XYZ file of C-alpha atoms in Angstrom:
603
model
C 13.857 74.164 -48.297
C 11.826 75.256 -45.281
C 8.631 73.210 -45.040
C 8.819 72.108 -41.397
C 9.685 74.148 -38.319
C 10.525 72.590 -34.956
C 10.070 74.212 -31.546
C 11.804 72.282 -28.780
C 10.076 72.190 -25.394
C 12.537 73.560 -22.863
C 10.490 75.219 -20.105
C 8.056 72.520 -18.957
C 5.182 75.019 -18.639
C 2.780 76.797 -20.942
C 5.772 78.911 -22.034
C 6.669 76.137 -24.513
C 3.240 76.299 -26.138
C 3.205 80.095 -26.132
C 6.614 80.284 -27.796
C 5.420 77.932 -30.537
C 2.236 79.986 -30.992
C 4.291 83.172 -31.155
C 6.316 81.620 -33.972
C 3.398 80.133 -35.891
C 1.588 83.468 -36.119
C 4.736 84.970 -37.685
C 4.816 82.138 -40.224
C 1.144 82.716 -41.006
C 1.760 86.455 -41.449
C 4.720 85.867 -43.769
C 2.786 83.387 -45.923
C -0.229 85.680 -46.128
C 1.728 88.806 -47.052
C 3.764 86.981 -49.709
C 0.671 85.250 -51.161
C 1.862 81.728 -50.436
C -0.288 78.800 -49.287
C -1.161 79.385 -45.634
C -2.174 75.897 -44.498
C -0.233 75.127 -41.307
C -0.657 71.945 -39.275
C 0.485 72.043 -35.640
C 1.644 68.632 -34.407
C 2.862 67.786 -30.908
C 5.742 65.324 -31.293
C 6.415 64.924 -27.577
C 9.734 66.693 -27.077
C 8.944 69.386 -29.626
C 6.219 70.923 -31.761
C 6.312 70.549 -35.525
C 4.796 73.204 -37.782
C 4.008 71.402 -41.026
C 3.532 73.690 -44.045
C 1.689 72.886 -47.253
C 4.743 73.855 -49.281
C 8.196 75.284 -48.661
C 8.416 78.972 -47.754
C 9.868 81.277 -50.382
C 12.357 83.046 -48.104
C 13.377 85.554 -50.779
C 9.879 87.025 -50.680
C 9.824 86.952 -46.877
C 13.084 88.943 -46.712
C 11.340 91.909 -48.373
C 8.573 92.185 -45.757
C 8.154 95.294 -43.637
C 7.634 95.368 -39.893
C 4.200 94.614 -38.440
C 3.187 94.117 -34.816
C 3.049 90.455 -33.738
C 1.366 91.884 -30.639
C 0.461 95.484 -29.774
C 1.814 97.588 -26.926
C -0.734 97.905 -24.117
C -1.855 100.967 -22.201
C -3.615 100.958 -18.851
C -4.537 103.884 -16.640
C -1.007 104.190 -15.234
C 1.086 102.705 -18.043
C 4.172 104.644 -19.098
C 3.856 104.976 -22.881
C 6.730 107.406 -23.380
C 8.640 104.883 -25.527
C 5.681 104.199 -27.807
C 5.725 106.459 -30.887
C 2.793 108.855 -30.810
C 1.558 107.774 -34.236
C 1.576 104.087 -33.244
C -1.663 102.442 -32.125
C -1.735 100.703 -28.771
C -4.128 98.337 -27.032
C -6.228 100.561 -24.765
C -7.029 98.256 -21.850
C -9.551 100.623 -20.241
C -11.555 100.967 -23.438
C -11.588 97.282 -24.416
C -12.459 96.201 -20.874
C -15.496 98.499 -20.832
C -16.555 97.111 -24.192
C -16.257 93.548 -22.889
C -18.261 94.352 -19.752
C -21.024 95.884 -21.864
C -21.137 92.852 -24.154
C -21.175 90.322 -21.289
C -24.058 92.195 -19.650
C -25.906 92.045 -22.952
C -25.112 88.328 -23.215
C -26.509 87.763 -19.720
C -29.713 89.635 -20.545
C -30.110 87.613 -23.743
C -29.527 84.374 -21.796
C -26.511 83.574 -23.936
C -28.287 83.986 -27.286
C -26.466 86.637 -29.291
C -28.469 88.582 -31.857
C -26.422 90.880 -34.045
C -28.620 93.875 -34.702
C -28.345 97.639 -34.399
C -29.029 97.592 -30.660
C -26.496 94.882 -29.851
C -23.115 96.071 -28.527
C -19.997 95.233 -30.501
C -18.292 91.984 -29.457
C -15.093 92.498 -27.454
C -11.594 91.830 -28.700
C -10.744 88.141 -28.075
C -7.536 89.140 -26.247
C -9.148 91.715 -23.948
C -8.392 89.883 -20.706
C -4.809 89.236 -21.799
C -4.308 92.982 -21.930
C -6.083 93.450 -18.607
C -3.913 90.921 -16.771
C -0.729 92.605 -18.005
C -1.778 95.888 -16.403
C -3.305 94.218 -13.338
C -0.093 92.302 -12.579
C 2.041 95.319 -13.534
C 3.681 93.485 -16.395
C 2.649 96.082 -18.973
C 6.073 97.752 -18.770
C 7.841 94.453 -19.506
C 5.413 93.648 -22.311
C 5.917 97.053 -23.912
C 9.696 96.812 -23.575
C 9.640 93.501 -25.471
C 7.489 95.130 -28.143
C 9.762 98.178 -28.377
C 12.922 96.102 -28.872
C 11.169 94.182 -31.652
C 9.868 97.375 -33.244
C 13.428 98.737 -33.410
C 14.384 95.971 -35.860
C 12.511 98.130 -38.363
C 13.516 97.768 -42.005
C 15.431 94.558 -41.281
C 12.283 92.799 -40.098
C 11.996 90.623 -43.219
C 15.604 89.443 -42.843
C 14.895 88.781 -39.169
C 11.969 86.515 -40.126
C 14.183 84.658 -42.608
C 16.778 84.062 -39.887
C 14.025 82.947 -37.494
C 12.425 80.476 -39.912
C 15.791 79.119 -41.031
C 16.909 78.490 -37.453
C 13.663 76.768 -36.447
C 13.741 74.577 -39.544
C 16.774 72.905 -37.973
C 16.349 70.764 -34.876
C 18.685 72.680 -32.583
C 18.583 73.351 -28.854
C 20.237 76.778 -29.095
C 18.006 78.455 -31.650
C 18.632 81.879 -30.082
C 22.311 81.907 -30.972
C 21.617 80.569 -34.457
C 19.011 83.278 -35.157
C 21.435 85.950 -33.941
C 24.251 84.605 -36.121
C 22.070 84.402 -39.233
C 20.642 87.879 -38.638
C 24.105 89.377 -38.138
C 25.373 87.729 -41.326
C 22.475 89.193 -43.310
C 22.417 92.707 -41.823
C 25.625 93.314 -39.898
C 23.494 94.177 -36.859
C 22.673 92.345 -33.638
C 19.363 91.421 -32.087
C 18.515 92.366 -28.490
C 20.146 89.897 -26.125
C 18.225 89.821 -22.830
C 14.990 91.017 -21.242
C 13.189 90.715 -17.901
C 11.441 87.356 -17.461
C 8.311 88.229 -15.477
C 6.207 85.467 -13.940
C 3.372 85.585 -16.456
C 5.795 84.438 -19.171
C 7.960 82.031 -17.173
C 5.917 81.137 -14.075
C 8.401 78.665 -12.577
C 11.652 80.451 -13.397
C 11.369 83.876 -11.821
C 12.699 85.110 -8.504
C 10.460 86.926 -6.080
C 7.160 86.378 -4.281
C 6.209 83.359 -6.353
C 9.121 81.201 -5.223
C 8.214 78.417 -2.827
C 11.537 78.692 -1.014
C 13.647 81.769 -1.606
C 17.348 81.771 -0.841
C 17.184 85.469 -0.069
C 14.800 88.387 -0.069
C 15.956 89.576 -3.493
C 13.147 90.286 -5.914
C 15.257 91.418 -8.861
C 13.751 90.302 -12.163
C 15.466 87.365 -13.777
C 16.982 87.979 -17.200
C 16.615 85.596 -20.112
C 17.044 85.835 -23.854
C 14.888 88.462 -25.539
C 13.869 86.297 -28.496
C 12.212 83.584 -26.380
C 10.327 86.151 -24.312
C 9.286 88.090 -27.414
C 7.794 84.950 -28.966
C 6.124 83.974 -25.667
C 4.638 87.462 -25.306
C 3.143 87.238 -28.794
C 1.706 83.788 -28.135
C 0.203 84.834 -24.807
C -1.440 87.990 -26.084
C -2.886 86.453 -29.246
C -3.861 82.976 -27.988
C -3.966 82.917 -24.170
C -7.130 82.700 -22.042
C -6.933 84.883 -18.933
C -9.658 85.477 -16.366
C -10.086 86.959 -12.914
C -11.379 84.292 -10.537
C -13.413 85.136 -7.464
C -11.879 83.378 -4.470
C -13.746 85.107 -1.661
C -15.677 88.295 -1.068
C -13.676 91.059 -2.788
C -10.750 88.705 -3.361
C -9.819 87.838 -6.941
C -6.967 85.771 -8.351
C -5.910 85.403 -11.979
C -5.958 82.172 -13.949
C -4.148 81.911 -17.298
C -4.585 78.872 -19.534
C -3.284 77.890 -22.947
C -4.798 75.288 -25.250
C -2.266 72.562 -25.995
C -2.425 71.478 -29.678
C -2.135 67.796 -30.519
C -2.730 67.607 -34.269
C -4.735 70.532 -35.586
C -4.766 73.158 -38.314
C -3.858 76.665 -37.208
C -6.996 78.129 -38.798
C -9.216 75.769 -36.792
C -7.235 76.353 -33.603
C -7.497 80.128 -33.930
C -11.160 80.279 -34.958
C -12.413 77.968 -32.204
C -10.340 79.761 -29.577
C -11.371 83.244 -30.699
C -15.076 82.389 -30.688
C -14.742 80.939 -27.201
C -12.924 83.998 -25.838
C -15.057 86.514 -27.683
C -18.618 85.209 -27.552
C -18.833 82.594 -24.802
C -16.029 82.916 -22.231
C -16.114 80.844 -19.037
C -17.231 82.731 -15.957
C -14.712 83.601 -13.257
C -17.224 84.864 -10.717
C -18.164 81.521 -9.152
C -14.887 79.926 -8.106
C -11.997 78.033 -9.661
C -13.684 74.660 -10.214
C -16.641 76.113 -12.077
C -14.359 78.217 -14.288
C -12.353 75.120 -15.208
C -15.466 73.044 -15.911
C -17.066 75.790 -18.003
C -13.823 76.266 -19.914
C -13.662 72.614 -20.975
C -17.379 72.327 -21.780
C -17.571 75.568 -23.749
C -14.408 74.820 -25.679
C -15.777 71.411 -26.684
C -18.988 73.106 -27.801
C -17.105 75.539 -30.024
C -14.995 72.740 -31.491
C -18.106 70.702 -32.341
C -19.752 73.823 -33.794
C -16.733 74.248 -36.051
C -16.886 70.601 -37.096
C -20.607 70.953 -37.790
C -19.963 73.892 -40.110
C -17.247 71.910 -41.875
C -19.519 68.874 -42.212
C -22.204 71.093 -43.746
C -19.576 72.270 -46.231
C -18.824 68.623 -47.103
C -15.238 68.730 -45.881
C -13.253 65.504 -45.506
C -15.174 63.669 -42.781
C -12.086 61.797 -41.630
C -10.793 65.059 -40.188
C -13.976 65.668 -38.178
C -15.099 62.461 -36.527
C -12.463 61.847 -33.886
C -12.373 62.262 -30.092
C -11.864 65.914 -29.166
C -8.566 65.165 -27.415
C -7.021 63.966 -30.666
C -7.110 67.533 -32.010
C -5.970 69.238 -28.811
C -4.670 67.378 -25.789
C -5.425 69.610 -22.793
C -5.291 73.048 -21.248
C -2.111 73.957 -19.409
C -2.143 76.928 -17.085
C -0.945 78.922 -14.113
C -2.932 80.250 -11.178
C -1.710 83.579 -9.809
C -2.773 84.191 -6.214
C -3.428 87.682 -4.908
C -0.961 88.815 -2.243
C -2.050 92.347 -1.528
C -0.558 94.576 -4.197
C 1.191 91.749 -6.054
C 0.408 88.315 -7.470
C 2.387 85.152 -6.853
C 2.381 81.822 -8.669
C 0.067 79.621 -6.639
C -0.260 76.616 -8.921
C 0.811 75.254 -12.289
C -1.877 72.881 -13.543
C -3.235 70.860 -16.445
C -6.879 70.313 -17.416
C -7.578 67.295 -19.600
C -10.309 67.039 -22.215
C -13.150 64.473 -22.280
C -12.116 61.775 -24.735
C -15.600 60.240 -24.539
C -16.840 63.086 -26.749
C -16.240 61.194 -29.966
C -18.886 61.787 -32.654
C -18.939 59.236 -35.448
C -21.256 61.053 -37.851
C -22.928 64.399 -38.441
C -25.985 63.500 -36.375
C -23.809 62.726 -33.371
C -22.149 66.144 -33.654
C -25.549 67.619 -32.815
C -26.268 65.055 -30.107
C -22.955 65.591 -28.327
C -23.493 69.339 -28.460
C -26.851 68.829 -26.755
C -25.149 66.755 -24.056
C -22.612 69.536 -23.486
C -25.429 72.083 -23.172
C -27.106 69.779 -20.679
C -23.952 69.526 -18.573
C -23.508 73.299 -18.698
C -27.086 73.784 -17.521
C -26.267 71.614 -14.497
C -23.033 73.252 -13.386
C -24.147 76.834 -14.032
C -26.724 76.425 -11.260
C -23.865 75.681 -8.848
C -21.425 78.200 -7.414
C -18.743 78.367 -4.760
C -20.440 81.235 -2.920
C -23.563 79.080 -2.478
C -21.523 76.311 -0.854
C -21.223 74.021 -3.882
C -17.421 73.929 -4.062
C -17.178 70.175 -3.427
C -19.806 69.388 -6.061
C -18.048 71.572 -8.624
C -14.646 70.091 -7.807
C -16.050 66.568 -8.220
C -17.569 67.463 -11.580
C -14.324 69.091 -12.734
C -12.451 65.876 -11.902
C -14.783 64.068 -14.286
C -14.947 66.481 -17.224
C -11.174 67.044 -17.264
C -10.382 63.325 -17.228
C -11.313 60.033 -18.842
C -12.615 58.095 -15.833
C -16.364 57.465 -15.712
C -16.156 56.693 -11.986
C -15.373 60.365 -11.397
C -18.804 61.134 -12.830
C -20.344 58.599 -10.461
C -18.683 60.275 -7.471
C -20.181 63.566 -8.543
C -23.589 62.087 -9.300
C -23.981 60.465 -5.866
C -23.487 63.825 -4.157
C -25.507 65.666 -6.777
C -28.406 63.223 -6.376
C -28.661 64.161 -2.704
C -28.550 67.858 -3.651
C -31.296 67.354 -6.259
C -33.704 65.637 -3.885
C -33.213 68.219 -1.150
C -33.675 71.022 -3.652
C -36.872 69.515 -5.042
C -38.289 69.207 -1.535
C -37.394 72.772 -0.535
C -40.441 75.041 -0.944
C -38.171 78.100 -0.714
C -35.903 77.012 -3.566
C -35.599 79.724 -6.225
C -35.315 77.240 -9.081
C -35.555 73.538 -9.769
C -32.270 71.666 -10.085
C -31.162 70.613 -13.542
C -30.961 66.916 -14.311
C -28.890 64.861 -16.706
C -30.968 63.085 -19.346
C -31.116 59.394 -20.150
C -30.240 60.135 -23.772
C -27.190 62.065 -22.618
C -26.101 59.271 -20.290
C -26.528 56.741 -23.094
C -24.232 58.795 -25.305
C -21.674 59.102 -22.503
C -21.476 55.418 -21.575
C -21.291 54.377 -25.228
C -17.628 55.342 -25.324
C -16.612 53.898 -21.958
C -15.608 50.253 -21.774
C -15.216 48.387 -18.498
C -12.540 45.775 -17.914
C -13.679 42.861 -15.743
C -11.894 39.518 -15.371
C -9.500 40.442 -18.204
C -12.405 41.095 -20.591
C -13.541 44.369 -22.149
C -17.247 44.745 -21.410
C -19.662 47.147 -23.077
C -21.587 49.240 -20.538
C -24.624 49.163 -22.798
C -25.046 45.524 -21.783
C -26.044 46.988 -18.426
C -27.881 50.166 -19.382
C -30.067 48.497 -22.020
C -31.081 45.577 -19.809
C -34.881 45.638 -19.143
C -34.485 44.723 -15.467
C -31.904 47.456 -14.928
C -34.155 50.018 -16.626
C -37.218 49.107 -14.585
C -35.399 49.333 -11.263
C -33.718 52.602 -12.314
C -37.144 54.016 -13.112
C -38.431 52.832 -9.745
C -35.583 54.772 -8.104
C -36.602 57.814 -10.146
C -40.243 57.462 -9.072
C -39.274 57.204 -5.418
C -36.855 60.135 -5.358
C -37.023 62.677 -8.189
C -40.555 62.188 -9.474
C -42.113 62.122 -6.018
C -43.836 64.262 -3.419
C -47.051 63.727 -1.494
C -48.766 66.865 -2.724
C -47.597 66.747 -6.342
C -47.842 63.045 -7.127
C -49.459 61.238 -4.223
C -46.505 59.475 -2.612
C -43.675 60.444 -0.292
C -40.155 61.154 -1.493
C -37.307 58.933 -0.263
C -34.195 60.735 0.953
C -30.612 59.461 1.088
C -31.166 56.492 -1.242
C -28.203 57.341 -3.495
C -25.889 57.526 -0.486
C -27.143 54.220 0.929
C -26.761 52.387 -2.371
C -23.341 53.915 -2.968
C -22.090 53.093 0.529
C -22.870 49.391 0.000
C -21.596 49.225 -3.591
C -18.219 47.792 -2.607
C -19.754 44.466 -1.563
C -21.992 42.381 -3.806
C -23.830 40.890 -0.850
C -24.380 44.174 0.983
C -25.468 45.998 -2.152
C -27.978 43.303 -3.115
C -29.407 43.429 0.425
C -29.724 47.235 0.257
C -31.279 47.149 -3.212
C -33.697 44.378 -2.199
C -34.702 46.398 0.850
C -35.497 49.403 -1.341
C -37.509 47.310 -3.813
C -39.514 45.685 -1.006
C -40.306 49.073 0.507
C -41.154 50.466 -2.921
C -43.531 47.601 -3.723
C -45.265 47.914 -0.346
C -45.828 51.603 -1.077
C -47.201 50.698 -4.502
C -49.722 48.296 -2.954
C -50.880 51.038 -0.627
C -51.261 53.902 -3.116
C -51.902 52.338 -6.521
C -55.665 51.937 -6.260
C -56.124 55.486 -5.012
C -53.956 56.891 -7.811
C -55.978 54.903 -10.316
C -59.265 56.315 -8.993
C -57.961 59.889 -9.167
C -56.636 59.398 -12.687
C -53.092 60.247 -11.633
C -49.913 58.773 -13.076
C -49.168 55.511 -11.321
C -45.718 54.259 -10.464
C -43.934 51.509 -12.329
C -44.063 48.035 -10.804
C -40.969 45.901 -10.472
C -40.882 42.133 -10.117
C -38.567 39.317 -9.051
C -37.297 38.849 -12.590
C -36.035 42.456 -12.620
C -34.038 41.900 -9.440
C -32.689 38.587 -10.752
C -31.505 40.283 -13.940
C -29.721 43.006 -11.965
C -28.092 40.374 -9.731
C -26.807 38.636 -12.877
C -25.400 41.965 -14.072
C -23.677 42.387 -10.707
C -22.095 38.947 -11.023
C -20.812 39.766 -14.494
C -19.812 43.437 -14.130
C -19.320 43.949 -10.404
C -21.518 45.636 -7.817
C -19.758 49.018 -7.891
C -20.355 49.662 -11.585
C -23.968 48.472 -11.569
C -24.753 50.440 -8.408
C -23.337 53.670 -9.782
C -25.122 53.288 -13.101
C -28.407 52.660 -11.274
C -27.905 55.876 -9.322
C -26.971 57.867 -12.435
C -29.976 56.637 -14.417
C -32.309 56.667 -11.440
C -31.743 60.372 -10.849
C -31.921 61.337 -14.537
C -34.711 62.880 -16.582
C -36.277 61.357 -19.677
C -38.287 58.470 -18.212
C -41.599 57.869 -19.957
C -44.810 56.837 -18.287
C -44.997 53.122 -17.627
C -47.588 51.195 -19.564
C -48.952 49.813 -16.286
C -50.590 53.155 -15.546
C -53.122 52.444 -18.294
C -53.797 48.801 -17.505
C -55.894 47.000 -14.950
C -53.261 44.380 -14.181
C -50.681 46.405 -12.285
C -48.053 43.699 -12.020
C -47.788 42.095 -15.442
C -44.095 42.701 -16.048
C -44.592 44.998 -19.042
C -41.368 46.657 -20.194
C -40.769 50.330 -19.516
C -41.012 52.795 -22.369
C -38.396 55.519 -22.676
C -39.375 58.790 -24.285
C -38.891 62.495 -23.834
C -41.898 63.049 -21.567
C -40.221 62.570 -18.288
C -40.971 61.495 -14.833
C -38.574 63.624 -12.887
C -38.482 66.172 -15.691
C -41.340 68.597 -14.921
C -39.743 72.042 -14.596
C -36.223 70.620 -14.727
C -35.634 71.093 -18.453
């Protein structure tokens, strides 16, 4: 009875995931061709992956299957295809790359909104860049050799699959030998034994330019068992995400990432991944950090889109409303640095997923998707070539982790960037801002531990005094400007507040100083603004400051300071009721709506 298959992790890199993915696509093919139930759940059990099937595989039917390509041979401009039979189709890298370029140009012109009509170019193959990297790194020969050795199995392919599934249904470390033994017993023939292990398949195990310390100058390819490499090659081609990353002018590296399953159906995993790679791939033209951030944000968007479609179809809601990192845990990848005519392994890395994206109902699926779009609109205005590398790196630290303070570190620097950009008359576009609604959704799923108690951040962000002072910060920095609004913009406030956040006393002094200056400015300009019929600034009072001081005592100065900065430099603040009243200092609460101070052209 074969209802579970186990893939032991033995490499410590994305090769483990790729080998499992290479196997699971063979299982899916066998179930489909023999008309058996195809539901496959991929579960990460720590030391191994478990492929859980809906019912046991009928191996007698599988044994009768004919050969089919688990991955195609590839052909670049200089690829030797002499071993590929003339009648066999191959993956034409030149053709599919041109098709992808045409589609991405169309996507750019349409501002990301795809309309499938007669004039629209055909979408590219999801694995286009996986074919391109094989030819770019000169691994096409190795890839095609792996394919050719598999193709030679020929009429015994069904028996080979039976041996493969039988071996992986047993928790064994030496599955290669077991598969060979079972295959030989069934056919009297042997499987290929070894193949060249190039760096794209086993990034930490290959001799040559990628080694940190080489014992000699030998660059001979390392040999390893053919079966492992064949499975890895299939997983990489069908499921990998590869992209050229611009490092400097005319200098490009390659970055390859694989999505690490946690507990997810294969159909969901494949569909979400294919739509990401095909219709909305992350951009590699603006540096490493932006690529990583876009990758995480766009993947989360596609996952929520999938969940939305399932919710509309009234699927079991229990399977939809979980944090995103309970379906997939992270991205694991390798960065290949350009070294003239060759590429070397520069870094093996992991990118986490934002666990705070945790919709609890169908409405929140839409709301979280809007937040993701908002975050994308912010980071896509930043690029390494424009000098924003530190900002992008800070944002990546946040979106690939679970620490809200990483967002605060980004926001302090971004607040300074926003104010300078707003004040620059030569700026080509207005900076994008995070919204209050988006921040509210973010902080909802972050709890803060203080004095051995779990505290809800909404106790801070929904406090009337906190909101009024945050809006005052917004009025003095974002929604400001002598010509536009009638009062001067304050510069460097986020940095000053942040620099004093480590001390309760120093932060309260700095905040009090700002409020005093702000109120003095209000006294000077309010009457004139009233006469001209312009929007007047919110007034703060002593009670507001007292409430914030109480929050500082309960939650700490660092957290309150950073939340004030985040909300103070956000969009979504409504006009204060004071602007329509004669008494300008009556302590009326602030309204929050979607007509924003600080919003203007920043939508």
